[in-house]
Amino acid sequence: MNTIDFTTIDLSKEAPVTEPDRQYYFIAKAREYVQKQSEELGRALTFCVTTFGCQMNARDSEKLSGILEQIGYVEETDEEKADFVIYNTCTVRENANQRVYGRLGQLNRVKKQNPHMMIGLCGCMMQEPEVVEKLKKSYRFVDLIFGTHNIFKFAELITTRMESKRMVIDIWKDTDKIVEDLPSERKYSFKSGVNIMFGCNNFCSYCIVPYVRGRERSRNPEDIIREIENLVADGVVEVMLLGQNVNSYGKTLKEPMSFAQLLQEIEKIEGLKRIRFMTSHPKDLSDELIEVMRTSKKICKHLHLPIQSGSTRILEKMNRRYTKEHYLELVDKIRAAVPDISLTTDIIVGFPGETEEDFLETMDVVKKVRYDSAFTFIYSKRTGTPAAVMEDQIPEEVVKDRFDRLLKEVQSISSEVCSVYTDTIQEVLVETVNDHDPSLMTGRMSNNLLVHFPGDKELIGKIVPVKLKECKGFYYIGERVPATE
Ligand code: SAH
Ligand code: SF4
Ligand code: F3S
């Protein structure tokens, strides 16, 4: 991809119909418009991509940035100064939507001062028809709206907007298409997310993701391997394999392949040091996968295994397709195979019909599993999902009380669990200069814990041994020790 010279594309011809050539054509075309505008203004045009939501969105945003850079925009981190602002939105909980509307109001004021400003919206929220209706009615200053299925068309849509001067809206209901080989601009030089599948078929009854991300489809293993090989050649040592349910990877391929088999192929890639993945659905976590995790030299010692609720009765209403007992058995099996593995989870409090007894079942799982950390969420009603119309929605005060009790338990366990590594030496991938103290570097251990230690920014991207001196609850203070090898 990096070798494409967009200046050689002949724009006097019609746009090609096949992808990704069609998008390369529109990148070249949009470049001309940007160049012209930038000459008129006597300065470079700038962009700012703001990401809401999960790692999938973060990865999509790298693709948006890659395309914008190829078009000729330069990154600007202050959104209010940028000529092109795009929000990559999330709609998994209602408060994510509210934040977008709030910030859009603010952007409108900025746009009045900078008439060159273009505002784009994409991502999961745009797949909801009510959202697009509201934007069309009350947010006319937005220039470009597209969804999750046609993000690959970004260059084409920008071109359409530049030529039409009107609000451009393009939302697809679903797709079976996966377009490979588009530009992407990575946030980190040494690690990267890699999509292995898109969409979700699970339809957990509270969740909007299957409606906004469409049906599950897996990328071809050859495309995934080729992407990772290219990333490694470009300096990447750690990949995070991304999917809503990575454990069902490969089921929709012409030649089916399991996630465990894919991991074994990725393990063989020379130069790649660490492999992470998310998210694992407990119902599809196979013995084969546990075995691969046990023997792998590269798979990190961390498993994110969302439980959502500890009550089998609620799990059934959630359509999660496992029981409390099955989940606890899985945890035992994983810990027996990989004893020092770090376990994290997601929990929803206040699902319709959740009684105090159900909630205590969740507390019981938390106490039994002793998670390294847990993301806790208050149930948010998503229109169109089965749970939204279930009887017995739980009053806010009750949910808030349960949420606070859960959070307290989770935090107290997690600080106990995290401190067990004090005085050990761990390999850490050095990621950044510490935000608060520039003499410290921040690195990540295999188990996903962070450690801050005195060091130089030359270390960024390297894996070094660090002695953990002091646990500060969720992270460590450490010091470098000489490599043992
Ligand atoms: N595919 C992943 C989850 C993606 S969404 C999985 O199945 O584990 C991330 C998390 O958001 C979920 O694990 C769930 O805990 C939470 N979530 C999803 N829908 C929600 C809702 N309606 N209200 C509150 N939390 C929700
Ligand atoms: Fe949502 Fe369930 Fe799919 Fe996860 S597996 S994205 S929670 S429907
Ligand atoms: Fe949000 Fe979409 Fe991810 S709804 S959590 S950004 S898949």
Short mmCIF file of C-alpha atoms and ligand atoms in Angstrom, two decimals:
data_model
loop_
_atom_site.label_atom_id
_atom_site.label_comp_id
_atom_site.label_asym_id
_atom_site.label_seq_id
_atom_site.Cartn_x
_atom_site.Cartn_y
_atom_site.Cartn_z
CA MET A 1 0.00 0.00 0.00
CA ASN A 2 2.72 2.48 1.00
CA THR A 3 4.22 2.26 -2.46
CA ILE A 4 1.27 3.83 -4.29
CA ASP A 5 2.07 7.12 -5.96
CA PHE A 6 -1.25 8.93 -6.13
CA THR A 7 0.15 11.63 -8.42
CA THR A 8 0.38 9.11 -11.26
CA ILE A 9 -3.34 8.28 -11.26
CA ASP A 10 -5.03 9.57 -14.41
CA LEU A 11 -7.99 11.66 -13.26
CA SER A 12 -9.22 12.38 -16.79
CA LYS A 13 -10.53 8.81 -16.88
CA GLU A 14 -13.67 7.53 -15.16
CA ALA A 15 -13.25 6.20 -11.61
CA PRO A 16 -12.50 2.44 -11.58
CA VAL A 17 -15.35 0.25 -10.30
CA THR A 18 -13.27 -2.23 -8.29
CA GLU A 19 -11.85 -1.62 -4.82
CA PRO A 20 -9.43 -0.51 -3.57
CA ASP A 21 -8.47 1.08 -6.94
CA ARG A 22 -11.62 3.17 -6.88
CA GLN A 23 -10.64 4.70 -3.54
CA TYR A 24 -7.07 5.34 -4.72
CA TYR A 25 -8.60 7.32 -7.58
CA PHE A 26 -10.68 9.41 -5.17
CA ILE A 27 -7.71 9.97 -2.87
CA ALA A 28 -5.89 11.43 -5.89
CA LYS A 29 -8.91 13.54 -6.78
CA ALA A 30 -9.47 14.88 -3.26
CA ARG A 31 -5.75 15.70 -3.10
CA GLU A 32 -6.23 18.15 -5.95
CA TYR A 33 -9.05 19.95 -4.13
CA VAL A 34 -7.08 20.10 -0.90
CA GLN A 35 -3.99 21.36 -2.68
CA LYS A 36 -5.98 24.11 -4.37
CA GLN A 37 -7.61 25.22 -1.16
CA SER A 38 -4.33 25.14 0.68
CA GLU A 39 -2.69 27.34 -1.99
CA GLU A 40 -5.55 29.84 -1.68
CA LEU A 41 -5.16 29.95 2.10
CA GLY A 42 -1.37 29.95 2.03
CA ARG A 43 -1.15 27.18 4.61
CA ALA A 44 -1.62 23.45 5.01
CA LEU A 45 -5.11 22.16 5.77
CA THR A 46 -5.43 20.26 9.03
CA PHE A 47 -7.55 17.42 10.41
CA CYS A 48 -8.55 16.03 13.78
CA VAL A 49 -10.13 12.60 14.29
CA THR A 50 -11.90 12.07 17.61
CA THR A 51 -12.68 8.50 18.59
CA PHE A 52 -15.44 7.32 20.91
CA GLY A 53 -15.99 3.70 21.92
CA CYS A 54 -13.98 0.54 21.59
CA GLN A 55 -10.72 -0.65 20.03
CA MET A 56 -12.49 -1.41 16.76
CA ASN A 57 -13.33 2.25 16.46
CA ALA A 58 -9.78 3.20 17.40
CA ARG A 59 -8.53 1.02 14.56
CA ASP A 60 -11.08 2.48 12.15
CA SER A 61 -9.91 5.94 13.14
CA GLU A 62 -6.38 5.04 12.09
CA LYS A 63 -7.80 4.24 8.68
CA LEU A 64 -9.58 7.61 8.56
CA SER A 65 -6.35 9.37 9.52
CA GLY A 66 -4.40 7.41 6.91
CA ILE A 67 -6.79 8.49 4.17
CA LEU A 68 -6.83 12.13 5.32
CA GLU A 69 -3.03 12.24 5.32
CA GLN A 70 -2.87 10.77 1.83
CA ILE A 71 -5.33 13.44 0.72
CA GLY A 72 -2.95 16.08 1.99
CA TYR A 73 -4.31 17.08 5.37
CA VAL A 74 -1.90 17.47 8.30
CA GLU A 75 -2.84 16.28 11.79
CA GLU A 76 -3.93 18.89 14.37
CA THR A 77 -4.65 17.68 17.88
CA ASP A 78 -6.72 20.70 18.88
CA GLU A 79 -10.10 20.01 17.32
CA GLU A 80 -11.13 23.66 17.40
CA LYS A 81 -8.20 24.60 15.14
CA ALA A 82 -8.68 21.84 12.56
CA ASP A 83 -10.14 22.36 9.08
CA PHE A 84 -11.59 18.85 8.98
CA VAL A 85 -13.04 17.40 12.17
CA ILE A 86 -14.44 13.91 12.22
CA TYR A 87 -16.13 12.12 15.09
CA ASN A 88 -15.99 8.34 14.97
CA THR A 89 -18.93 7.60 17.24
CA CYS A 90 -20.10 4.85 19.60
CA THR A 91 -23.66 4.08 20.64
CA VAL A 92 -23.21 1.14 23.01
CA ARG A 93 -24.62 3.19 25.89
CA GLU A 94 -26.83 6.28 25.81
CA ASN A 95 -24.25 8.57 27.47
CA ALA A 96 -21.90 8.00 24.50
CA ASN A 97 -24.54 9.59 22.25
CA GLN A 98 -25.15 12.51 24.58
CA ARG A 99 -21.46 13.37 24.53
CA VAL A 100 -21.47 13.56 20.75
CA TYR A 101 -24.46 15.92 20.63
CA GLY A 102 -22.89 18.12 23.31
CA ARG A 103 -19.60 18.42 21.49
CA LEU A 104 -21.30 19.02 18.15
CA GLY A 105 -23.02 22.09 19.58
CA GLN A 106 -19.64 23.44 20.54
CA LEU A 107 -18.18 22.69 17.09
CA ASN A 108 -20.97 24.65 15.45
CA ARG A 109 -19.76 27.79 17.22
CA VAL A 110 -16.20 27.15 16.04
CA LYS A 111 -17.34 26.54 12.48
CA LYS A 112 -18.99 29.96 12.36
CA GLN A 113 -15.53 31.48 12.87
CA ASN A 114 -13.82 29.16 10.37
CA PRO A 115 -15.92 28.77 7.23
CA HIS A 116 -13.42 26.27 5.74
CA MET A 117 -14.17 23.87 8.52
CA MET A 118 -15.72 20.55 7.52
CA ILE A 119 -17.42 18.32 10.06
CA GLY A 120 -17.80 14.60 9.47
CA LEU A 121 -19.60 11.99 11.55
CA CYS A 122 -19.22 8.26 11.21
CA GLY A 123 -19.24 5.09 13.28
CA CYS A 124 -21.85 3.11 15.13
CA MET A 125 -24.21 5.93 16.12
CA MET A 126 -24.76 6.79 12.45
CA GLN A 127 -26.24 3.33 11.83
CA GLU A 128 -29.28 4.35 13.86
CA PRO A 129 -31.94 5.95 11.65
CA GLU A 130 -33.26 8.19 14.49
CA VAL A 131 -29.80 9.69 14.93
CA VAL A 132 -29.47 10.56 11.25
CA GLU A 133 -32.98 12.08 11.27
CA LYS A 134 -32.06 14.27 14.22
CA LEU A 135 -28.82 15.38 12.57
CA LYS A 136 -30.61 16.19 9.32
CA LYS A 137 -33.13 18.29 11.18
CA SER A 138 -31.17 20.07 13.86
CA TYR A 139 -27.50 19.82 12.90
CA ARG A 140 -27.45 21.14 9.34
CA PHE A 141 -23.88 22.38 9.71
CA VAL A 142 -22.56 18.80 9.55
CA ASP A 143 -20.95 18.15 6.14
CA LEU A 144 -20.56 14.41 5.92
CA ILE A 145 -22.32 11.45 7.52
CA PHE A 146 -21.50 7.80 6.89
CA GLY A 147 -21.70 4.54 8.79
CA THR A 148 -19.64 1.54 9.82
CA HIS A 149 -20.03 -0.51 6.63
CA ASN A 150 -18.71 2.00 4.11
CA ILE A 151 -15.82 3.55 5.99
CA PHE A 152 -13.59 2.35 3.14
CA LYS A 153 -15.41 4.88 0.92
CA PHE A 154 -14.19 7.84 2.96
CA ALA A 155 -12.06 9.36 0.16
CA GLU A 156 -14.95 9.07 -2.30
CA LEU A 157 -17.38 10.69 0.14
CA ILE A 158 -15.02 13.58 0.86
CA THR A 159 -14.72 14.15 -2.89
CA THR A 160 -18.50 14.11 -3.27
CA ARG A 161 -18.81 16.69 -0.51
CA MET A 162 -16.13 18.90 -2.06
CA GLU A 163 -17.92 18.81 -5.38
CA SER A 164 -21.49 19.21 -4.13
CA LYS A 165 -21.14 21.70 -1.26
CA ARG A 166 -24.08 20.02 0.42
CA MET A 167 -24.51 17.68 3.34
CA VAL A 168 -23.53 14.19 2.13
CA ILE A 169 -25.17 11.20 3.78
CA ASP A 170 -24.31 7.59 2.92
CA ILE A 171 -25.38 4.83 5.30
CA TRP A 172 -25.50 1.14 4.40
CA LYS A 173 -27.73 -1.26 6.27
CA ASP A 174 -25.25 -4.14 6.13
CA THR A 175 -22.46 -5.49 3.96
CA ASP A 176 -20.61 -8.68 3.17
CA LYS A 177 -17.73 -6.68 1.73
CA ILE A 178 -14.25 -6.37 3.25
CA VAL A 179 -11.98 -3.93 1.42
CA GLU A 180 -8.27 -4.57 1.99
CA ASP A 181 -5.19 -2.43 1.40
CA LEU A 182 -6.40 1.04 2.30
CA PRO A 183 -4.03 3.53 3.92
CA SER A 184 -3.85 3.70 7.69
CA GLU A 185 -1.89 5.94 10.02
CA ARG A 186 -0.97 4.12 13.23
CA LYS A 187 -1.06 5.86 16.57
CA TYR A 188 1.89 3.84 17.89
CA SER A 189 4.93 2.79 15.87
CA PHE A 190 5.47 -0.43 17.84
CA LYS A 191 2.00 -1.86 18.40
CA SER A 192 -1.15 -2.11 16.37
CA GLY A 193 -4.69 -3.38 16.40
CA VAL A 194 -5.51 -5.83 13.62
CA ASN A 195 -9.11 -6.60 12.71
CA ILE A 196 -9.62 -10.31 12.28
CA MET A 197 -13.39 -10.12 11.95
CA PHE A 198 -16.17 -7.59 11.73
CA GLY A 199 -19.74 -7.54 13.04
CA CYS A 200 -21.44 -9.80 15.56
CA ASN A 201 -24.07 -12.54 15.37
CA ASN A 202 -24.67 -13.06 19.07
CA PHE A 203 -27.52 -10.65 19.73
CA CYS A 204 -27.07 -10.38 23.48
CA SER A 205 -30.45 -8.94 24.36
CA TYR A 206 -29.12 -5.63 25.77
CA CYS A 207 -26.61 -4.93 23.01
CA ILE A 208 -26.87 -2.70 19.97
CA VAL A 209 -23.60 -3.76 18.36
CA PRO A 210 -25.07 -6.47 16.06
CA TYR A 211 -27.52 -3.87 14.68
CA VAL A 212 -24.89 -1.22 13.99
CA ARG A 213 -21.95 -3.42 12.98
CA GLY A 214 -23.86 -5.98 10.96
CA ARG A 215 -23.37 -9.72 10.55
CA GLU A 216 -20.22 -11.48 11.55
CA ARG A 217 -17.61 -11.85 8.80
CA SER A 218 -14.03 -13.00 9.16
CA ARG A 219 -11.08 -11.72 7.19
CA ASN A 220 -9.11 -14.29 5.20
CA PRO A 221 -6.19 -15.66 7.21
CA GLU A 222 -3.78 -14.80 4.37
CA ASP A 223 -4.82 -11.14 4.50
CA ILE A 224 -4.39 -11.04 8.28
CA ILE A 225 -0.95 -12.69 8.14
CA ARG A 226 0.18 -10.40 5.32
CA GLU A 227 -0.96 -7.32 7.26
CA ILE A 228 0.89 -8.44 10.39
CA GLU A 229 4.04 -9.27 8.40
CA ASN A 230 3.96 -5.78 6.93
CA LEU A 231 3.40 -4.26 10.36
CA VAL A 232 6.35 -6.19 11.77
CA ALA A 233 8.54 -5.05 8.87
CA ASP A 234 7.47 -1.54 9.84
CA GLY A 235 8.59 -1.89 13.49
CA VAL A 236 5.53 -3.39 15.20
CA VAL A 237 6.30 -5.94 17.95
CA GLU A 238 2.83 -6.35 19.50
CA VAL A 239 -0.53 -6.89 17.82
CA MET A 240 -4.00 -6.84 19.30
CA LEU A 241 -6.34 -9.06 17.27
CA LEU A 242 -9.75 -7.44 17.21
CA GLY A 243 -13.25 -8.84 16.93
CA GLN A 244 -16.49 -8.71 18.92
CA ASN A 245 -16.17 -12.43 19.50
CA VAL A 246 -12.74 -13.61 18.39
CA ASN A 247 -13.47 -17.13 19.57
CA SER A 248 -15.87 -17.64 16.70
CA TYR A 249 -13.29 -16.50 14.13
CA GLY A 250 -13.29 -18.35 10.85
CA LYS A 251 -16.72 -19.92 10.95
CA THR A 252 -17.92 -17.92 7.96
CA LEU A 253 -14.84 -18.49 5.79
CA LYS A 254 -15.01 -20.63 2.62
CA GLU A 255 -12.42 -22.87 4.25
CA PRO A 256 -13.32 -22.65 7.92
CA MET A 257 -10.50 -22.19 10.39
CA SER A 258 -10.58 -21.85 14.16
CA PHE A 259 -9.27 -18.91 16.15
CA ALA A 260 -6.76 -21.23 17.81
CA GLN A 261 -5.44 -22.25 14.38
CA LEU A 262 -5.16 -18.62 13.33
CA LEU A 263 -3.18 -17.85 16.49
CA GLN A 264 -0.76 -20.65 15.70
CA GLU A 265 -0.15 -19.19 12.25
CA ILE A 266 0.41 -15.72 13.69
CA GLU A 267 2.78 -17.12 16.28
CA LYS A 268 5.10 -18.20 13.43
CA ILE A 269 5.62 -14.65 12.20
CA GLU A 270 9.24 -13.84 12.82
CA GLY A 271 9.97 -10.60 14.63
CA LEU A 272 6.52 -10.43 16.20
CA LYS A 273 6.96 -10.56 19.98
CA ARG A 274 3.53 -10.28 21.56
CA ILE A 275 0.00 -11.26 20.62
CA ARG A 276 -3.12 -9.98 22.38
CA PHE A 277 -6.76 -10.38 21.41
CA MET A 278 -10.21 -9.18 22.36
CA THR A 279 -12.98 -9.91 22.96
CA SER A 280 -13.49 -13.54 23.96
CA HIS A 281 -17.03 -14.74 24.45
CA PRO A 282 -17.16 -17.43 27.16
CA LYS A 283 -19.61 -19.58 25.18
CA ASP A 284 -17.08 -20.11 22.36
CA LEU A 285 -13.85 -20.41 24.32
CA SER A 286 -12.49 -23.82 23.29
CA ASP A 287 -10.11 -26.26 24.92
CA GLU A 288 -8.06 -25.96 21.76
CA LEU A 289 -7.62 -22.25 22.45
CA ILE A 290 -6.63 -22.84 26.06
CA GLU A 291 -4.03 -25.34 24.87
CA VAL A 292 -2.61 -22.87 22.34
CA MET A 293 -2.43 -20.20 25.06
CA ARG A 294 -0.64 -22.62 27.35
CA THR A 295 2.08 -23.49 24.87
CA SER A 296 2.45 -20.16 23.08
CA LYS A 297 5.56 -18.05 23.59
CA LYS A 298 3.96 -14.91 22.23
CA ILE A 299 0.35 -14.79 23.45
CA CYS A 300 0.21 -12.39 26.40
CA LYS A 301 -0.84 -13.65 29.79
CA HIS A 302 -4.08 -11.77 29.80
CA LEU A 303 -7.61 -12.84 28.99
CA HIS A 304 -10.54 -10.46 28.87
CA LEU A 305 -13.57 -12.67 29.48
CA PRO A 306 -16.77 -10.65 29.92
CA ILE A 307 -19.21 -12.25 32.35
CA GLN A 308 -21.90 -9.50 32.22
CA SER A 309 -23.83 -11.08 35.12
CA GLY A 310 -23.18 -13.80 37.67
CA SER A 311 -26.81 -14.89 37.76
CA THR A 312 -27.66 -17.77 35.44
CA ARG A 313 -31.25 -16.53 35.32
CA ILE A 314 -30.15 -13.08 34.09
CA LEU A 315 -27.55 -14.58 31.74
CA GLU A 316 -30.37 -16.47 30.08
CA LYS A 317 -32.41 -13.30 29.66
CA MET A 318 -29.30 -11.63 28.29
CA ASN A 319 -29.01 -14.43 25.70
CA ARG A 320 -25.39 -15.04 26.69
CA ARG A 321 -25.68 -18.82 26.35
CA TYR A 322 -23.58 -19.88 29.35
CA THR A 323 -24.31 -20.36 33.04
CA LYS A 324 -22.54 -19.10 36.13
CA GLU A 325 -21.18 -22.61 36.72
CA HIS A 326 -19.93 -22.99 33.17
CA TYR A 327 -18.13 -19.65 33.42
CA LEU A 328 -16.47 -20.57 36.73
CA GLU A 329 -15.39 -23.93 35.29
CA LEU A 330 -13.83 -22.14 32.34
CA VAL A 331 -11.90 -19.86 34.68
CA ASP A 332 -10.58 -22.88 36.58
CA LYS A 333 -9.53 -24.58 33.36
CA ILE A 334 -7.71 -21.50 32.11
CA ARG A 335 -5.94 -20.94 35.41
CA ALA A 336 -4.87 -24.57 35.56
CA ALA A 337 -3.34 -24.28 32.09
CA VAL A 338 -1.84 -20.78 32.44
CA PRO A 339 -1.38 -20.21 36.18
CA ASP A 340 -0.14 -16.61 36.11
CA ILE A 341 -2.78 -15.37 33.65
CA SER A 342 -4.47 -12.06 34.36
CA LEU A 343 -8.26 -12.16 34.02
CA THR A 344 -10.41 -9.11 33.33
CA THR A 345 -14.10 -8.77 32.62
CA ASP A 346 -17.12 -6.59 31.80
CA ILE A 347 -20.13 -6.49 34.10
CA ILE A 348 -23.54 -4.89 33.59
CA VAL A 349 -25.55 -3.85 36.65
CA GLY A 350 -29.29 -3.26 36.57
CA PHE A 351 -30.36 -5.41 33.64
CA PRO A 352 -34.20 -5.57 33.54
CA GLY A 353 -35.54 -7.91 36.20
CA GLU A 354 -32.25 -8.09 38.15
CA THR A 355 -33.11 -8.80 41.80
CA GLU A 356 -30.91 -8.32 44.83
CA GLU A 357 -30.29 -12.10 44.74
CA ASP A 358 -29.18 -11.91 41.10
CA PHE A 359 -26.88 -9.06 41.96
CA LEU A 360 -25.38 -11.05 44.84
CA GLU A 361 -24.61 -13.84 42.37
CA THR A 362 -22.56 -11.32 40.38
CA MET A 363 -20.78 -10.25 43.58
CA ASP A 364 -20.13 -13.93 44.28
CA VAL A 365 -18.43 -14.45 40.91
CA VAL A 366 -16.32 -11.35 41.47
CA LYS A 367 -15.19 -12.70 44.84
CA LYS A 368 -14.52 -16.17 43.47
CA VAL A 369 -12.67 -15.18 40.31
CA ARG A 370 -10.79 -12.23 41.83
CA TYR A 371 -10.35 -10.30 38.57
CA ASP A 372 -7.25 -8.25 37.93
CA SER A 373 -9.66 -5.58 36.81
CA ALA A 374 -13.25 -5.24 35.67
CA PHE A 375 -15.16 -2.70 33.62
CA THR A 376 -18.49 -2.12 35.31
CA PHE A 377 -21.42 -0.58 33.46
CA ILE A 378 -24.84 0.60 34.41
CA TYR A 379 -27.37 -1.01 32.08
CA SER A 380 -28.36 1.41 29.35
CA LYS A 381 -31.59 0.89 27.44
CA ARG A 382 -30.93 0.69 23.68
CA THR A 383 -33.99 1.17 21.49
CA GLY A 384 -34.54 -1.77 19.16
CA THR A 385 -32.90 -4.36 21.39
CA PRO A 386 -35.08 -7.05 23.06
CA ALA A 387 -34.10 -5.91 26.57
CA ALA A 388 -35.43 -2.41 25.96
CA VAL A 389 -39.00 -3.70 26.03
CA MET A 390 -38.56 -6.18 28.88
CA GLU A 391 -40.69 -5.63 31.93
CA ASP A 392 -39.28 -4.59 35.25
CA GLN A 393 -36.66 -2.03 34.32
CA ILE A 394 -34.76 -1.31 37.54
CA PRO A 395 -35.13 2.07 39.27
CA GLU A 396 -32.09 4.32 39.08
CA GLU A 397 -31.41 4.51 42.84
CA VAL A 398 -31.37 0.72 43.14
CA VAL A 399 -28.96 0.37 40.23
CA LYS A 400 -26.71 3.13 41.53
CA ASP A 401 -26.51 1.47 44.93
CA ARG A 402 -25.60 -1.91 43.41
CA PHE A 403 -23.12 -0.29 41.07
CA ASP A 404 -21.31 1.43 43.95
CA ARG A 405 -21.13 -1.78 45.98
CA LEU A 406 -19.81 -3.71 42.99
CA LEU A 407 -17.22 -1.09 42.12
CA LYS A 408 -15.91 -1.05 45.67
CA GLU A 409 -15.53 -4.83 45.70
CA VAL A 410 -13.90 -4.92 42.26
CA GLN A 411 -11.42 -2.21 43.18
CA SER A 412 -10.43 -3.66 46.51
CA ILE A 413 -9.85 -7.12 45.00
CA SER A 414 -8.00 -5.71 42.04
CA SER A 415 -5.51 -3.77 44.18
CA GLU A 416 -4.83 -6.93 46.19
CA VAL A 417 -4.43 -9.06 43.08
CA CYS A 418 -2.17 -6.56 41.35
CA SER A 419 0.27 -6.25 44.25
CA VAL A 420 1.38 -9.89 44.09
CA TYR A 421 4.08 -9.09 41.55
CA THR A 422 6.01 -6.75 43.88
CA ASP A 423 9.75 -7.49 43.76
CA THR A 424 9.52 -9.65 40.64
CA ILE A 425 11.26 -8.87 37.37
CA GLN A 426 8.92 -8.54 34.37
CA GLU A 427 9.45 -7.98 30.68
CA VAL A 428 7.76 -4.73 29.69
CA LEU A 429 7.08 -3.18 26.35
CA VAL A 430 8.02 0.48 26.73
CA GLU A 431 5.15 2.57 25.35
CA THR A 432 5.40 6.25 26.24
CA VAL A 433 7.03 8.96 28.31
CA ASN A 434 5.04 9.25 31.55
CA ASP A 435 2.31 11.91 31.33
CA HIS A 436 3.13 13.51 34.67
CA ASP A 437 6.87 13.00 35.06
CA PRO A 438 9.04 13.14 31.92
CA SER A 439 11.92 11.35 33.68
CA LEU A 440 9.76 8.23 33.83
CA MET A 441 8.83 5.85 31.04
CA THR A 442 5.62 3.83 30.97
CA GLY A 443 5.69 0.20 29.94
CA ARG A 444 3.19 -2.63 29.73
CA MET A 445 3.70 -6.10 31.09
CA SER A 446 2.46 -9.22 29.38
CA ASN A 447 -0.45 -9.31 31.86
CA ASN A 448 -1.46 -5.80 30.75
CA LEU A 449 -0.40 -4.01 33.96
CA LEU A 450 1.47 -0.74 33.58
CA VAL A 451 4.77 0.11 35.22
CA HIS A 452 6.48 3.51 35.41
CA PHE A 453 10.27 3.54 35.72
CA PRO A 454 13.18 5.93 35.21
CA GLY A 455 14.40 5.66 31.64
CA ASP A 456 15.01 7.28 28.33
CA LYS A 457 12.61 7.75 25.43
CA GLU A 458 15.04 5.80 23.22
CA LEU A 459 13.49 2.76 24.90
CA ILE A 460 10.07 3.29 23.33
CA GLY A 461 9.04 0.20 21.38
CA LYS A 462 11.60 -2.06 23.08
CA ILE A 463 10.90 -4.92 25.47
CA VAL A 464 13.08 -4.59 28.57
CA PRO A 465 13.25 -6.28 32.00
CA VAL A 466 12.00 -4.10 34.85
CA LYS A 467 12.00 -4.85 38.56
CA LEU A 468 8.66 -3.98 40.18
CA LYS A 469 9.42 -2.02 43.34
CA GLU A 470 6.12 -0.71 44.56
CA CYS A 471 2.48 -1.39 43.72
CA LYS A 472 0.28 1.69 43.54
CA GLY A 473 -3.04 -0.13 43.24
CA PHE A 474 -3.41 -0.45 39.49
CA TYR A 475 0.16 0.16 38.39
CA TYR A 476 3.74 -0.22 39.58
CA ILE A 477 6.79 1.92 40.08
CA GLY A 478 9.85 -0.02 38.98
CA GLU A 479 13.45 0.18 37.88
CA ARG A 480 15.36 -1.25 34.95
CA VAL A 481 17.57 -4.23 35.49
CA PRO A 482 20.19 -5.58 33.09
CA ALA A 483 18.87 -8.11 30.57
CA THR A 484 19.49 -11.69 31.68
CA GLU A 485 20.05 -13.10 28.19
N1 SAH B 1 -18.32 -8.13 22.15
C1 SAH B 1 -17.96 -7.85 23.47
C2 SAH B 1 -18.55 -6.58 24.03
C3 SAH B 1 -18.58 -5.32 23.25
S1 SAH B 1 -19.44 -4.00 24.03
C4 SAH B 1 -18.45 -9.01 24.35
O1 SAH B 1 -19.39 -9.68 24.04
O2 SAH B 1 -17.88 -9.18 25.39
C5 SAH B 1 -18.47 -3.77 25.49
C6 SAH B 1 -19.22 -3.92 26.76
O3 SAH B 1 -20.22 -2.94 26.87
C7 SAH B 1 -19.97 -5.21 26.93
O4 SAH B 1 -19.15 -6.26 27.35
C8 SAH B 1 -21.01 -4.87 27.96
O5 SAH B 1 -20.54 -5.10 29.26
C9 SAH B 1 -21.21 -3.38 27.75
N2 SAH B 1 -22.53 -3.10 27.20
C10 SAH B 1 -23.02 -3.47 26.00
N3 SAH B 1 -24.30 -3.05 25.86
C11 SAH B 1 -24.61 -2.40 27.00
C12 SAH B 1 -25.80 -1.75 27.47
N4 SAH B 1 -26.90 -1.70 26.74
N5 SAH B 1 -25.77 -1.19 28.71
C13 SAH B 1 -24.65 -1.25 29.47
N6 SAH B 1 -23.52 -1.84 29.06
C14 SAH B 1 -23.50 -2.43 27.86
FE1 SF4 B 2 -22.77 -7.22 21.97
FE2 SF4 B 2 -22.97 -9.70 22.75
FE3 SF4 B 2 -22.03 -9.18 20.32
FE4 SF4 B 2 -20.58 -8.61 22.47
S1 SF4 B 2 -21.19 -10.64 21.79
S2 SF4 B 2 -20.95 -7.29 20.72
S3 SF4 B 2 -22.12 -8.00 23.95
S4 SF4 B 2 -24.09 -8.81 21.06
FE1 F3S B 3 -19.26 1.38 20.55
FE2 F3S B 3 -19.49 0.50 18.14
FE3 F3S B 3 -17.49 -0.32 19.62
S1 F3S B 3 -21.15 0.83 19.53
S2 F3S B 3 -18.32 -0.22 21.67
S3 F3S B 3 -17.82 1.73 18.95
S4 F3S B 3 -18.57 -1.50 18.10
#
